[in-house]
Short mmCIF file of C-alpha atoms in Angstrom, two decimals:
data_model
loop_
_atom_site.label_atom_id
_atom_site.label_comp_id
_atom_site.label_asym_id
_atom_site.label_seq_id
_atom_site.Cartn_x
_atom_site.Cartn_y
_atom_site.Cartn_z
CA MET T 176 -97.30 -14.44 -126.70
CA SER T 177 -95.65 -15.43 -129.97
CA PHE T 178 -94.45 -18.95 -130.58
CA LEU T 179 -91.94 -20.71 -132.75
CA LEU T 180 -93.07 -23.44 -135.11
CA ASN T 181 -90.84 -25.00 -137.72
CA LYS T 182 -88.31 -22.17 -137.31
CA LYS T 183 -90.94 -19.51 -137.97
CA THR T 184 -92.43 -17.16 -135.38
CA TYR T 185 -96.21 -16.79 -135.26
CA ASN T 186 -98.08 -14.13 -133.30
CA SER T 187 -101.26 -16.16 -132.97
CA ARG T 188 -101.38 -19.48 -131.15
CA LEU T 189 -104.71 -20.32 -132.75
CA ILE T 190 -104.81 -22.53 -135.84
CA ILE T 191 -108.13 -22.88 -137.58
CA GLY T 192 -109.59 -25.37 -140.02
CA SER T 193 -111.34 -24.37 -143.24
CA GLY T 194 -114.07 -27.02 -143.31
CA LYS T 195 -117.85 -26.79 -142.88
CA TYR T 196 -118.24 -23.08 -143.66
CA LYS T 197 -121.18 -21.91 -145.76
CA SER T 198 -118.91 -20.30 -148.36
CA PHE T 199 -115.29 -19.46 -149.07
CA LYS T 200 -116.19 -15.86 -148.27
CA GLN T 201 -117.33 -16.85 -144.77
CA THR T 202 -114.17 -18.95 -144.32
CA LYS T 203 -112.03 -15.92 -145.11
CA LYS T 204 -114.03 -13.62 -142.81
CA ALA T 205 -113.79 -16.09 -139.91
CA LEU T 206 -110.08 -16.54 -140.54
CA ASP T 207 -109.52 -12.81 -140.36
CA ALA T 208 -111.69 -12.40 -137.24
CA SER T 209 -109.77 -15.21 -135.50
CA GLY T 210 -106.39 -13.58 -136.07
CA ALA T 211 -105.01 -17.04 -136.97
CA GLU T 212 -102.00 -17.12 -139.26
CA ILE T 213 -102.17 -20.84 -140.00
CA ILE T 214 -105.16 -22.51 -141.65
CA THR T 215 -105.62 -26.19 -142.40
CA VAL T 216 -106.95 -27.54 -145.69
CA ALA T 217 -107.76 -31.04 -146.90
CA ILE T 218 -106.43 -32.54 -150.13
CA LYS T 219 -109.19 -34.16 -152.16
CA ARG T 220 -110.25 -34.97 -155.71
CA THR T 221 -111.46 -31.97 -157.72
CA ASN T 222 -115.05 -31.85 -158.87
CA LEU T 223 -115.22 -32.76 -162.50
CA GLY T 224 -117.38 -31.02 -165.03
CA GLN T 225 -116.97 -27.73 -163.21
CA GLU T 226 -116.43 -24.50 -165.05
CA THR T 227 -112.82 -23.40 -165.30
CA THR T 228 -113.95 -20.16 -163.68
CA GLN T 229 -115.22 -21.95 -160.54
CA GLU T 230 -113.50 -20.64 -157.46
CA ASN T 231 -110.99 -22.62 -155.49
CA LEU T 232 -110.39 -22.30 -151.75
CA LEU T 233 -106.85 -21.11 -152.47
CA ASP T 234 -108.26 -18.17 -154.47
CA TYR T 235 -109.74 -16.92 -151.18
CA ILE T 236 -107.04 -17.97 -148.76
CA ASN T 237 -103.91 -16.75 -150.47
CA PRO T 238 -100.87 -18.87 -149.57
CA ASN T 239 -98.77 -15.68 -149.66
CA ASP T 240 -100.82 -14.18 -146.81
CA TYR T 241 -101.37 -17.25 -144.59
CA LYS T 242 -99.55 -20.44 -143.79
CA ILE T 243 -101.54 -23.20 -145.43
CA LEU T 244 -101.35 -26.41 -143.43
CA PRO T 245 -102.52 -29.35 -145.56
CA ASN T 246 -103.86 -32.38 -143.74
CA THR T 247 -104.20 -36.03 -144.65
CA ALA T 248 -107.90 -36.19 -143.74
CA GLY T 249 -109.71 -39.22 -145.09
CA CYS T 250 -106.70 -41.53 -144.71
CA TYR T 251 -106.98 -44.76 -142.74
CA SER T 252 -103.55 -46.23 -143.48
CA ALA T 253 -99.95 -45.00 -143.44
CA LYS T 254 -99.71 -45.81 -147.17
CA ASP T 255 -102.63 -43.53 -148.07
CA ALA T 256 -101.41 -40.76 -145.76
CA ILE T 257 -97.97 -40.81 -147.41
CA ARG T 258 -99.56 -40.62 -150.86
CA VAL T 259 -101.70 -37.61 -149.86
CA SER T 260 -98.68 -35.97 -148.23
CA LEU T 261 -96.71 -36.15 -151.47
CA LEU T 262 -99.65 -34.63 -153.38
CA ALA T 263 -99.92 -31.85 -150.79
CA ARG T 264 -96.22 -31.04 -151.05
CA GLU T 265 -96.48 -30.84 -154.84
CA LEU T 266 -99.58 -28.61 -154.61
CA LEU T 267 -98.28 -26.16 -152.02
CA GLY T 268 -94.53 -26.43 -152.56
CA ASP T 269 -93.98 -26.86 -148.84
CA SER T 270 -93.14 -29.75 -146.51
CA LEU T 271 -95.21 -28.64 -143.52
CA LEU T 272 -98.02 -31.13 -142.99
CA LYS T 273 -100.69 -32.13 -140.52
CA LEU T 274 -100.60 -35.90 -140.37
CA GLU T 275 -103.93 -37.49 -139.57
CA VAL T 276 -104.52 -41.24 -139.91
CA LEU T 277 -107.88 -42.34 -138.56
CA ALA T 278 -108.94 -45.69 -137.13
CA ASP T 279 -112.49 -45.81 -138.51
CA LYS T 280 -115.27 -43.67 -139.96
CA HIS T 281 -117.43 -43.77 -136.83
CA THR T 282 -115.16 -42.77 -133.97
CA LEU T 283 -112.74 -40.71 -136.13
CA LEU T 284 -110.13 -41.50 -133.49
CA PRO T 285 -106.49 -41.64 -134.59
CA ASN T 286 -105.10 -45.02 -135.64
CA GLU T 287 -102.10 -45.09 -133.33
CA ASN T 288 -100.00 -47.70 -135.17
CA GLU T 289 -100.53 -46.33 -138.66
CA THR T 290 -99.98 -42.78 -137.43
CA PHE T 291 -96.63 -43.78 -135.96
CA VAL T 292 -95.55 -45.68 -139.11
CA ALA T 293 -96.54 -42.76 -141.37
CA ALA T 294 -94.84 -40.18 -139.13
CA LYS T 295 -91.57 -42.08 -139.18
CA GLU T 296 -91.62 -42.48 -142.96
CA LEU T 297 -92.66 -38.88 -143.68
CA VAL T 298 -89.89 -37.47 -141.49
CA LYS T 299 -87.44 -39.55 -143.57
CA LEU T 300 -88.98 -38.05 -146.72
CA GLY T 301 -88.18 -34.56 -145.40
CA PHE T 302 -91.63 -33.51 -144.17
CA SER T 303 -92.17 -31.27 -141.14
CA ILE T 304 -94.89 -33.16 -139.37
CA MET T 305 -97.51 -31.82 -137.00
CA VAL T 306 -99.16 -35.00 -135.88
CA TYR T 307 -102.77 -35.49 -134.79
CA THR T 308 -102.85 -38.16 -132.09
CA THR T 309 -104.74 -39.55 -129.12
CA ASP T 310 -103.99 -38.44 -125.55
CA ASN T 311 -101.73 -41.52 -125.19
CA ILE T 312 -98.78 -40.19 -123.18
CA LYS T 313 -96.22 -42.73 -124.39
CA LEU T 314 -97.20 -42.36 -128.05
CA ALA T 315 -96.96 -38.56 -127.84
CA LYS T 316 -93.35 -38.88 -126.71
CA ASP T 317 -92.59 -41.54 -129.35
CA LEU T 318 -93.92 -39.26 -132.10
CA GLU T 319 -91.68 -36.45 -130.84
CA GLU T 320 -88.70 -38.80 -130.80
CA VAL T 321 -89.15 -39.89 -134.41
CA GLY T 322 -88.89 -36.23 -135.41
CA CYS T 323 -92.38 -34.71 -135.49
CA ILE T 324 -92.12 -30.93 -135.06
CA SER T 325 -95.37 -30.71 -133.10
CA VAL T 326 -97.57 -33.25 -131.35
CA MET T 327 -101.31 -32.56 -131.43
CA PRO T 328 -103.39 -34.65 -129.04
CA LEU T 329 -107.17 -34.48 -129.21
CA ALA T 330 -109.26 -32.86 -126.50
CA SER T 331 -112.14 -35.18 -127.44
CA PRO T 332 -113.24 -36.82 -130.73
CA ILE T 333 -113.45 -34.73 -133.91
CA GLY T 334 -116.60 -32.64 -134.19
CA THR T 335 -117.95 -33.53 -130.73
CA GLY T 336 -117.26 -30.21 -129.01
CA GLN T 337 -116.87 -32.00 -125.65
CA GLY T 338 -113.77 -30.06 -124.60
CA ILE T 339 -110.81 -31.70 -122.86
CA VAL T 340 -112.03 -35.07 -121.62
CA LYS T 341 -108.82 -36.20 -119.93
CA PRO T 342 -106.94 -33.12 -118.73
CA GLU T 343 -104.52 -35.19 -116.63
CA ASN T 344 -103.21 -36.93 -119.79
CA ILE T 345 -102.77 -33.65 -121.65
CA LYS T 346 -100.88 -32.20 -118.67
CA LYS T 347 -98.50 -35.17 -118.65
CA ILE T 348 -97.96 -34.90 -122.41
CA ILE T 349 -97.05 -31.21 -122.00
CA LYS T 350 -94.71 -31.97 -119.11
CA ASN T 351 -92.80 -34.59 -121.12
CA ALA T 352 -92.59 -32.60 -124.35
CA LYS T 353 -89.77 -30.72 -125.99
CA VAL T 354 -91.83 -29.80 -129.07
CA PRO T 355 -94.97 -27.62 -129.17
CA ILE T 356 -98.10 -29.41 -127.96
CA ILE T 357 -101.20 -28.22 -129.77
CA ILE T 358 -104.70 -29.34 -128.80
CA ASP T 359 -106.44 -30.55 -131.94
CA ALA T 360 -110.11 -31.54 -132.14
CA GLY T 361 -112.93 -31.57 -129.61
CA ILE T 362 -112.89 -27.90 -128.60
CA GLY T 363 -116.52 -26.75 -128.27
CA THR T 364 -116.43 -23.18 -127.12
CA ALA T 365 -114.13 -20.37 -126.02
CA SER T 366 -113.64 -21.57 -122.44
CA ASP T 367 -112.40 -24.98 -123.71
CA ALA T 368 -109.68 -23.20 -125.67
CA THR T 369 -108.79 -21.08 -122.63
CA ILE T 370 -108.53 -24.16 -120.41
CA ALA T 371 -106.18 -25.81 -122.90
CA MET T 372 -103.96 -22.74 -123.00
CA GLU T 373 -104.00 -22.30 -119.19
CA MET T 374 -102.72 -25.87 -118.89
CA GLY T 375 -99.70 -24.89 -120.93
CA CYS T 376 -100.60 -26.07 -124.42
CA ASP T 377 -98.60 -24.14 -127.01
CA GLY T 378 -101.59 -23.69 -129.26
CA VAL T 379 -105.09 -24.78 -130.20
CA LEU T 380 -106.33 -26.12 -133.52
CA LEU T 381 -110.06 -26.07 -134.08
CA ASN T 382 -112.62 -26.00 -136.86
CA SER T 383 -116.18 -27.03 -135.97
CA ALA T 384 -116.35 -24.85 -132.84
CA ILE T 385 -116.24 -21.82 -135.12
CA ALA T 386 -117.83 -23.13 -138.33
CA MET T 387 -120.76 -24.87 -136.61
CA SER T 388 -121.65 -22.03 -134.24
CA ASP T 389 -124.61 -19.82 -135.13
CA ASN T 390 -122.31 -16.89 -135.81
CA PRO T 391 -118.92 -18.13 -137.02
CA ILE T 392 -117.40 -14.66 -137.37
CA LEU T 393 -118.26 -13.75 -133.77
CA MET T 394 -117.09 -17.14 -132.48
CA ALA T 395 -113.83 -16.76 -134.42
CA GLU T 396 -113.23 -13.52 -132.54
CA ALA T 397 -114.17 -15.19 -129.23
CA MET T 398 -111.59 -17.92 -129.92
CA LYS T 399 -108.93 -15.32 -130.66
CA TYR T 400 -109.37 -13.78 -127.20
CA ALA T 401 -109.86 -17.15 -125.50
CA VAL T 402 -106.45 -18.33 -126.67
CA ILE T 403 -104.75 -15.03 -125.80
CA SER T 404 -106.44 -15.01 -122.38
CA GLY T 405 -105.47 -18.60 -121.58
CA ARG T 406 -101.87 -18.04 -122.62
CA LYS T 407 -101.53 -14.87 -120.53
CA ALA T 408 -102.99 -16.67 -117.51
CA PHE T 409 -100.52 -19.52 -118.03
CA GLU T 410 -97.59 -17.11 -118.24
CA ALA T 411 -98.84 -15.14 -115.21
CA LYS T 412 -99.03 -18.40 -113.18
CA ARG T 413 -102.30 -18.63 -111.30
CA MET T 414 -102.74 -18.18 -107.52
CA GLY T 415 -102.80 -21.16 -105.24
CA ILE T 416 -106.06 -22.85 -104.28
CA SER T 417 -106.96 -22.62 -100.58
CA ASP T 418 -109.38 -24.73 -98.53
CA SER T 419 -110.35 -21.75 -96.36
CA ALA T 420 -111.34 -18.16 -97.13
CA ILE T 421 -108.65 -15.46 -97.08
CA PRO T 422 -109.78 -11.77 -96.89
CA SER T 423 -108.67 -9.45 -99.66
CA SER T 424 -108.14 -6.44 -97.38
CA ASN T 425 -105.60 -6.05 -94.58
CA LYS T 426 -106.90 -7.06 -91.10
CA LYS T 427 -104.95 -4.47 -89.01
CA ASP T 428 -106.78 -1.42 -90.42
CA ALA T 429 -110.26 -2.81 -89.63
CA ILE T 430 -112.60 -0.29 -87.89
CA SER T 431 -113.71 -2.75 -85.21
CA MET H 111 -108.91 -45.89 -175.67
CA ASN H 112 -110.15 -45.58 -172.10
CA VAL H 113 -108.66 -43.67 -169.22
CA ILE H 114 -109.99 -43.34 -165.67
CA LEU H 115 -110.21 -39.85 -164.28
CA ASN H 116 -111.04 -39.49 -160.57
CA GLY H 117 -112.76 -42.87 -160.66
CA LYS H 118 -114.81 -42.21 -163.81
CA GLU H 119 -114.15 -43.79 -167.19
CA PHE H 120 -113.46 -41.53 -170.18
CA LEU H 121 -113.30 -42.62 -173.81
CA LEU H 122 -110.60 -40.99 -175.95
CA ASP H 123 -110.79 -41.23 -179.74
CA LYS H 124 -107.16 -40.23 -180.39
CA LYS H 125 -103.80 -39.84 -178.71
CA ILE H 126 -103.80 -36.75 -176.55
CA SER H 127 -101.35 -35.06 -174.20
CA LEU H 128 -102.27 -34.67 -170.55
CA ASN H 129 -102.32 -30.91 -171.00
CA ASN H 130 -104.79 -31.04 -173.91
CA PHE H 131 -106.91 -33.56 -172.05
CA LEU H 132 -107.24 -31.16 -169.08
CA ILE H 133 -108.13 -28.26 -171.40
CA THR H 134 -110.68 -30.34 -173.35
CA HIS H 135 -112.36 -31.37 -170.13
CA ASN H 136 -112.63 -27.82 -168.81
CA ILE H 137 -110.50 -28.50 -165.77
CA ASN H 138 -109.23 -25.44 -163.95
CA THR H 139 -105.49 -26.04 -163.97
CA ASN H 140 -104.68 -23.57 -161.20
CA ASN H 141 -104.07 -25.10 -157.80
CA ILE H 142 -104.26 -28.73 -158.86
CA VAL H 143 -101.91 -31.68 -158.76
CA VAL H 144 -102.09 -34.54 -161.24
CA GLU H 145 -101.17 -38.10 -160.40
CA ILE H 146 -101.15 -40.85 -163.01
CA ASN H 147 -100.94 -44.51 -161.99
CA GLY H 148 -99.71 -43.46 -158.56
CA SER H 149 -96.95 -41.09 -159.72
CA ILE H 150 -97.16 -37.31 -159.60
CA ILE H 151 -96.79 -35.63 -162.99
CA THR H 152 -95.24 -32.18 -162.46
CA LYS H 153 -96.91 -29.34 -164.35
CA SER H 154 -93.88 -28.82 -166.60
CA LEU H 155 -94.37 -32.35 -167.96
CA TRP H 156 -98.09 -32.10 -168.75
CA ASP H 157 -97.39 -31.26 -172.41
CA GLU H 158 -95.09 -34.14 -173.11
CA TYR H 159 -97.08 -36.79 -171.22
CA VAL H 160 -99.28 -38.66 -173.73
CA LEU H 161 -102.15 -40.56 -172.15
CA LYS H 162 -102.08 -44.34 -172.47
CA GLU H 163 -104.80 -47.00 -172.37
CA ASN H 164 -106.13 -47.51 -168.82
CA ASP H 165 -104.17 -44.63 -167.32
CA LYS H 166 -105.55 -43.91 -163.87
CA ILE H 167 -105.58 -40.15 -163.50
CA GLU H 168 -106.24 -38.43 -160.18
CA ILE H 169 -106.64 -34.67 -160.01
CA VAL H 170 -106.59 -33.19 -156.52
CA THR H 171 -106.81 -29.77 -154.97
CA ALA H 172 -107.15 -28.08 -151.58
CA VAL H 173 -110.64 -28.12 -150.08
CA GLY H 174 -112.07 -27.14 -146.71
CA GLY H 175 -110.83 -29.32 -143.85
CA GLY H 176 -109.75 -29.23 -140.23
#
């Protein structure tokens, strides 16, 4: 069940985001219920005029207990993404990063060119890049070849909860890959996560599916089992699909 | 003397170190990174960095995100 990412073994193949929760307390509870060991955070300006006693997300999610995966959310160019990456490395003292360069504010789809340019540059700067990308098969391979440690194609656009829109593309990306393929964005419910894992994805990264459900703690737990279930089914290798019915019991012992 | 902090203008009446500026403005200095004019200023240099006219200061931290 465990998997290797950036030379470290993780027991959980579920990575969760920390956005959209009602409170830091709820974020922490959902994180614990999900069993995830890696949690993504965004790097943004601090609120000014706050009290020095105001809590910070990192007071709740202790970087000694979890792997904090900073992202470059809010970046629309390679230049901005590189700047945020350097700030993230300074903040967390670690080179692991989720690279995300978006095309526009409406679709929130990855900007393929800028993502590629940023990935190449950040690898040169010594970052370990997990890259958010489209389900473009060629680009996924190119991102691997420039040195990204994980390629993370979307299931469907961020926050839509539509599940995997083009499973055939994801399957081809997995088949071509030598680095972990992690589905990132678009997962809506537990069965979507299971389907991704059954296909052979190495992991699933999701945020809204938990945070925007009516009961995030319960959904976090559902996602934990969904990912485990999908992975076990993948490892067990499913039965073949038949056009005609095949009885489950042996014919020769039939009474009549 | 003016400096710009996270997009907002601040008027300073005397020379002040970055460290004192952060303290004066009640900024929680745990879990933040400071960038001035596009360059990161490591925490160990906050005391010796004296703010200059039109310095563009950005203070960032980790927030919720996916």
